[in-house]
mmCIF file with all atom_site columns, C-alpha atoms in Angstrom:
data_model
loop_
_atom_site.group_PDB
_atom_site.id
_atom_site.type_symbol
_atom_site.label_atom_id
_atom_site.label_alt_id
_atom_site.label_comp_id
_atom_site.label_asym_id
_atom_site.label_entity_id
_atom_site.label_seq_id
_atom_site.pdbx_PDB_ins_code
_atom_site.Cartn_x
_atom_site.Cartn_y
_atom_site.Cartn_z
_atom_site.occupancy
_atom_site.B_iso_or_equiv
_atom_site.pdbx_formal_charge
_atom_site.auth_seq_id
_atom_site.auth_comp_id
_atom_site.auth_asym_id
_atom_site.auth_atom_id
_atom_site.pdbx_PDB_model_num
ATOM 1   C CA . MET A 1 1   ? 7.679  -0.665 -4.284  1.00 54.00 ? 5   MET A CA 1
ATOM 2   C CA . SER A 1 2   ? 11.081 -2.267 -3.865  1.00 56.00 ? 6   SER A CA 1
ATOM 3   C CA . SER A 1 3   ? 13.136 -1.647 -0.740  1.00 58.00 ? 7   SER A CA 1
ATOM 4   C CA . ILE A 1 4   ? 16.528 -0.314 -1.775  1.00 70.00 ? 8   ILE A CA 1
ATOM 5   C CA . GLY A 1 5   ? 18.054 1.687  1.082   1.00 63.00 ? 9   GLY A CA 1
ATOM 6   C CA . ASP A 1 6   ? 18.990 1.203  4.698   1.00 66.00 ? 10  ASP A CA 1
ATOM 7   C CA . SER A 1 7   ? 17.088 2.133  7.837   1.00 70.00 ? 11  SER A CA 1
ATOM 8   C CA . GLY A 1 8   ? 19.145 5.177  8.930   1.00 78.00 ? 12  GLY A CA 1
ATOM 9   C CA . ALA A 1 9   ? 17.686 8.552  9.885   1.00 86.00 ? 13  ALA A CA 1
ATOM 10  C CA . LEU A 1 10  ? 18.456 9.754  6.344   1.00 93.00 ? 14  LEU A CA 1
ATOM 11  C CA . ALA A 1 11  ? 17.765 6.938  3.892   1.00 94.00 ? 15  ALA A CA 1
ATOM 12  C CA . ILE A 1 12  ? 16.326 6.166  0.506   1.00 95.00 ? 16  ILE A CA 1
ATOM 13  C CA . ARG A 1 13  ? 13.794 3.583  1.580   1.00 93.00 ? 17  ARG A CA 1
ATOM 14  C CA . ALA A 1 14  ? 12.069 2.456  -1.620  1.00 93.00 ? 18  ALA A CA 1
ATOM 15  C CA . ALA A 1 15  ? 11.634 3.128  -5.330  1.00 95.00 ? 19  ALA A CA 1
ATOM 16  C CA . HIS A 1 16  ? 9.460  1.873  -8.143  1.00 95.00 ? 20  HIS A CA 1
ATOM 17  C CA . LYS A 1 17  ? 8.599  2.615  -11.751 1.00 94.00 ? 21  LYS A CA 1
ATOM 18  C CA . VAL A 1 18  ? 5.031  3.575  -12.692 1.00 94.00 ? 22  VAL A CA 1
ATOM 19  C CA . ALA A 1 19  ? 3.873  3.088  -16.267 1.00 89.00 ? 23  ALA A CA 1
ATOM 20  C CA . GLY A 1 20  ? 1.070  5.206  -17.644 1.00 80.00 ? 24  GLY A CA 1
ATOM 21  C CA . GLU A 1 21  ? 0.309  7.734  -20.313 1.00 85.00 ? 25  GLU A CA 1
ATOM 22  C CA . GLY A 1 22  ? 3.444  9.345  -21.630 1.00 87.00 ? 26  GLY A CA 1
ATOM 23  C CA . LYS A 1 23  ? 6.830  8.514  -20.176 1.00 89.00 ? 27  LYS A CA 1
ATOM 24  C CA . PRO A 1 24  ? 7.162  6.171  -17.185 1.00 93.00 ? 28  PRO A CA 1
ATOM 25  C CA . LYS A 1 25  ? 7.687  7.827  -13.793 1.00 95.00 ? 29  LYS A CA 1
ATOM 26  C CA . ILE A 1 26  ? 9.999  6.842  -10.983 1.00 96.00 ? 30  ILE A CA 1
ATOM 27  C CA . VAL A 1 27  ? 8.620  7.215  -7.436  1.00 96.00 ? 31  VAL A CA 1
ATOM 28  C CA . VAL A 1 28  ? 11.070 7.296  -4.511  1.00 96.00 ? 32  VAL A CA 1
ATOM 29  C CA . ASP A 1 29  ? 10.438 7.393  -0.738  1.00 95.00 ? 33  ASP A CA 1
ATOM 30  C CA . VAL A 1 30  ? 13.067 9.125  1.410   1.00 95.00 ? 34  VAL A CA 1
ATOM 31  C CA . ALA A 1 31  ? 13.334 9.157  5.215   1.00 94.00 ? 35  ALA A CA 1
ATOM 32  C CA . ALA A 1 32  ? 14.925 12.233 6.799   1.00 90.00 ? 36  ALA A CA 1
ATOM 33  C CA . PRO A 1 33  ? 15.482 13.465 10.359  1.00 86.00 ? 37  PRO A CA 1
ATOM 34  C CA . ALA A 1 34  ? 12.598 15.443 11.877  1.00 83.00 ? 38  ALA A CA 1
ATOM 35  C CA . GLY A 1 35  ? 12.581 19.020 10.622  1.00 84.00 ? 39  GLY A CA 1
ATOM 36  C CA . ALA A 1 36  ? 14.891 18.282 7.683   1.00 86.00 ? 40  ALA A CA 1
ATOM 37  C CA . ALA A 1 37  ? 13.718 18.967 4.150   1.00 89.00 ? 41  ALA A CA 1
ATOM 38  C CA . PRO A 1 38  ? 15.432 16.365 1.957   1.00 94.00 ? 42  PRO A CA 1
ATOM 39  C CA . VAL A 1 39  ? 16.329 16.927 -1.681  1.00 96.00 ? 43  VAL A CA 1
ATOM 40  C CA . LEU A 1 40  ? 16.648 14.019 -4.103  1.00 97.00 ? 44  LEU A CA 1
ATOM 41  C CA . TYR A 1 41  ? 18.906 13.776 -7.169  1.00 98.00 ? 45  TYR A CA 1
ATOM 42  C CA . ALA A 1 42  ? 18.827 11.074 -9.864  1.00 97.00 ? 46  ALA A CA 1
ATOM 43  C CA . GLU A 1 43  ? 21.645 10.123 -12.210 1.00 97.00 ? 47  GLU A CA 1
ATOM 44  C CA . GLY A 1 44  ? 21.767 7.645  -15.065 1.00 96.00 ? 48  GLY A CA 1
ATOM 45  C CA . PRO A 1 45  ? 24.488 5.057  -15.539 1.00 95.00 ? 49  PRO A CA 1
ATOM 46  C CA . ASP A 1 46  ? 26.687 7.437  -17.554 1.00 95.00 ? 50  ASP A CA 1
ATOM 47  C CA . ALA A 1 47  ? 27.063 11.070 -18.611 1.00 94.00 ? 51  ALA A CA 1
ATOM 48  C CA . LYS A 1 48  ? 24.832 10.586 -21.695 1.00 95.00 ? 52  LYS A CA 1
ATOM 49  C CA . TRP A 1 49  ? 21.789 10.531 -19.404 1.00 96.00 ? 53  TRP A CA 1
ATOM 50  C CA . ALA A 1 50  ? 20.179 13.836 -18.323 1.00 96.00 ? 54  ALA A CA 1
ATOM 51  C CA . LEU A 1 51  ? 17.399 12.904 -15.883 1.00 97.00 ? 55  LEU A CA 1
ATOM 52  C CA . PRO A 1 52  ? 15.118 15.646 -14.531 1.00 97.00 ? 56  PRO A CA 1
ATOM 53  C CA . LEU A 1 53  ? 15.296 16.790 -10.913 1.00 97.00 ? 57  LEU A CA 1
ATOM 54  C CA . PRO A 1 54  ? 12.886 14.711 -8.785  1.00 98.00 ? 58  PRO A CA 1
ATOM 55  C CA . GLU A 1 55  ? 10.005 16.767 -7.370  1.00 97.00 ? 59  GLU A CA 1
ATOM 56  C CA . PRO A 1 56  ? 8.329  16.275 -3.965  1.00 96.00 ? 60  PRO A CA 1
ATOM 57  C CA . MET A 1 57  ? 4.811  14.868 -4.152  1.00 95.00 ? 61  MET A CA 1
ATOM 58  C CA . ALA A 1 58  ? 1.962  14.064 -1.778  1.00 92.00 ? 62  ALA A CA 1
ATOM 59  C CA . GLY A 1 59  ? 0.999  10.597 -0.635  1.00 87.00 ? 63  GLY A CA 1
ATOM 60  C CA . ALA A 1 60  ? 4.082  9.418  1.230   1.00 86.00 ? 64  ALA A CA 1
ATOM 61  C CA . PRO A 1 61  ? 3.716  7.040  4.172   1.00 86.00 ? 65  PRO A CA 1
ATOM 62  C CA . ALA A 1 62  ? 4.146  8.630  7.624   1.00 85.00 ? 66  ALA A CA 1
ATOM 63  C CA . GLY A 1 63  ? 7.721  9.759  8.292   1.00 85.00 ? 67  GLY A CA 1
ATOM 64  C CA . LEU A 1 64  ? 8.743  9.743  4.622   1.00 92.00 ? 68  LEU A CA 1
ATOM 65  C CA . GLN A 1 65  ? 8.963  12.274 1.789   1.00 94.00 ? 69  GLN A CA 1
ATOM 66  C CA . ARG A 1 66  ? 7.893  10.994 -1.631  1.00 96.00 ? 70  ARG A CA 1
ATOM 67  C CA . PHE A 1 67  ? 9.551  12.227 -4.830  1.00 97.00 ? 71  PHE A CA 1
ATOM 68  C CA . THR A 1 68  ? 8.760  11.581 -8.484  1.00 97.00 ? 72  THR A CA 1
ATOM 69  C CA . PHE A 1 69  ? 10.357 12.243 -11.859 1.00 97.00 ? 73  PHE A CA 1
ATOM 70  C CA . GLU A 1 70  ? 9.687  11.230 -15.463 1.00 95.00 ? 74  GLU A CA 1
ATOM 71  C CA . LEU A 1 71  ? 12.069 8.782  -17.043 1.00 94.00 ? 75  LEU A CA 1
ATOM 72  C CA . ASP A 1 72  ? 13.164 11.446 -19.494 1.00 94.00 ? 76  ASP A CA 1
ATOM 73  C CA . GLY A 1 73  ? 16.555 12.573 -20.785 1.00 94.00 ? 77  GLY A CA 1
ATOM 74  C CA . LEU A 1 74  ? 17.761 9.124  -21.851 1.00 94.00 ? 78  LEU A CA 1
ATOM 75  C CA . PRO A 1 75  ? 20.254 8.826  -24.695 1.00 93.00 ? 79  PRO A CA 1
ATOM 76  C CA . PRO A 1 76  ? 18.635 8.469  -28.169 1.00 93.00 ? 80  PRO A CA 1
ATOM 77  C CA . GLY A 1 77  ? 17.337 4.942  -28.715 1.00 90.00 ? 81  GLY A CA 1
ATOM 78  C CA . GLU A 1 78  ? 17.716 3.972  -25.043 1.00 89.00 ? 82  GLU A CA 1
ATOM 79  C CA . SER A 1 79  ? 14.682 2.464  -23.280 1.00 86.00 ? 83  SER A CA 1
ATOM 80  C CA . GLY A 1 80  ? 16.247 2.363  -19.821 1.00 89.00 ? 84  GLY A CA 1
ATOM 81  C CA . ALA A 1 81  ? 15.462 -1.344 -19.342 1.00 91.00 ? 85  ALA A CA 1
ATOM 82  C CA . GLY A 1 82  ? 18.116 -2.925 -17.135 1.00 93.00 ? 86  GLY A CA 1
ATOM 83  C CA . ALA A 1 83  ? 19.898 0.378  -16.444 1.00 95.00 ? 87  ALA A CA 1
ATOM 84  C CA . THR A 1 84  ? 20.912 1.268  -12.900 1.00 96.00 ? 88  THR A CA 1
ATOM 85  C CA . LEU A 1 85  ? 20.078 4.739  -11.579 1.00 97.00 ? 89  LEU A CA 1
ATOM 86  C CA . ARG A 1 86  ? 22.012 6.393  -8.750  1.00 97.00 ? 90  ARG A CA 1
ATOM 87  C CA . LEU A 1 87  ? 19.667 8.148  -6.313  1.00 97.00 ? 91  LEU A CA 1
ATOM 88  C CA . THR A 1 88  ? 21.184 10.644 -3.866  1.00 96.00 ? 92  THR A CA 1
ATOM 89  C CA . ALA A 1 89  ? 19.235 12.141 -0.956  1.00 96.00 ? 93  ALA A CA 1
ATOM 90  C CA . VAL A 1 90  ? 20.606 15.235 0.792   1.00 95.00 ? 94  VAL A CA 1
ATOM 91  C CA . ALA A 1 91  ? 19.358 16.759 4.055   1.00 93.00 ? 95  ALA A CA 1
ATOM 92  C CA . GLY A 1 92  ? 21.421 19.411 5.814   1.00 89.00 ? 96  GLY A CA 1
ATOM 93  C CA . ASP A 1 93  ? 25.068 18.321 5.785   1.00 90.00 ? 97  ASP A CA 1
ATOM 94  C CA . LYS A 1 94  ? 24.262 14.613 5.285   1.00 91.00 ? 98  LYS A CA 1
ATOM 95  C CA . ALA A 1 95  ? 23.873 12.652 2.061   1.00 93.00 ? 99  ALA A CA 1
ATOM 96  C CA . VAL A 1 96  ? 23.123 9.024  1.187   1.00 94.00 ? 100 VAL A CA 1
ATOM 97  C CA . GLU A 1 97  ? 23.079 7.115  -2.084  1.00 94.00 ? 101 GLU A CA 1
ATOM 98  C CA . ALA A 1 98  ? 21.218 4.054  -3.291  1.00 94.00 ? 102 ALA A CA 1
ATOM 99  C CA . LEU A 1 99  ? 21.165 2.229  -6.598  1.00 95.00 ? 103 LEU A CA 1
ATOM 100 C CA . PHE A 1 100 ? 17.886 1.390  -8.352  1.00 95.00 ? 104 PHE A CA 1
ATOM 101 C CA . ARG A 1 101 ? 17.763 -0.998 -11.314 1.00 95.00 ? 105 ARG A CA 1
ATOM 102 C CA . LEU A 1 102 ? 15.108 -0.301 -13.939 1.00 92.00 ? 106 LEU A CA 1
ATOM 103 C CA . ASP A 1 103 ? 13.187 -3.375 -15.064 1.00 85.00 ? 107 ASP A CA 1
#
């Protein structure tokens, strides 16, 4: 898991790609203030990408919310290798962004 965000109360702390059967998945850990229910959005490097909405999942370290989404909705012929995704976490009236490069 690579560290990509800052250490603020609302922060995208880490992200990594998981290979497996089917399409690879991206797993992202988000920190949010106590009582806040963060939402995560993922965007590709340009408007040709249509990534799915990340879904909350179990297994996050204490104090974090873990999200996952399939690396789906890429332009035809695109593998995603080397592309930079923009991850945006929103909780209440606050939002933060972090960039995650796909290897």
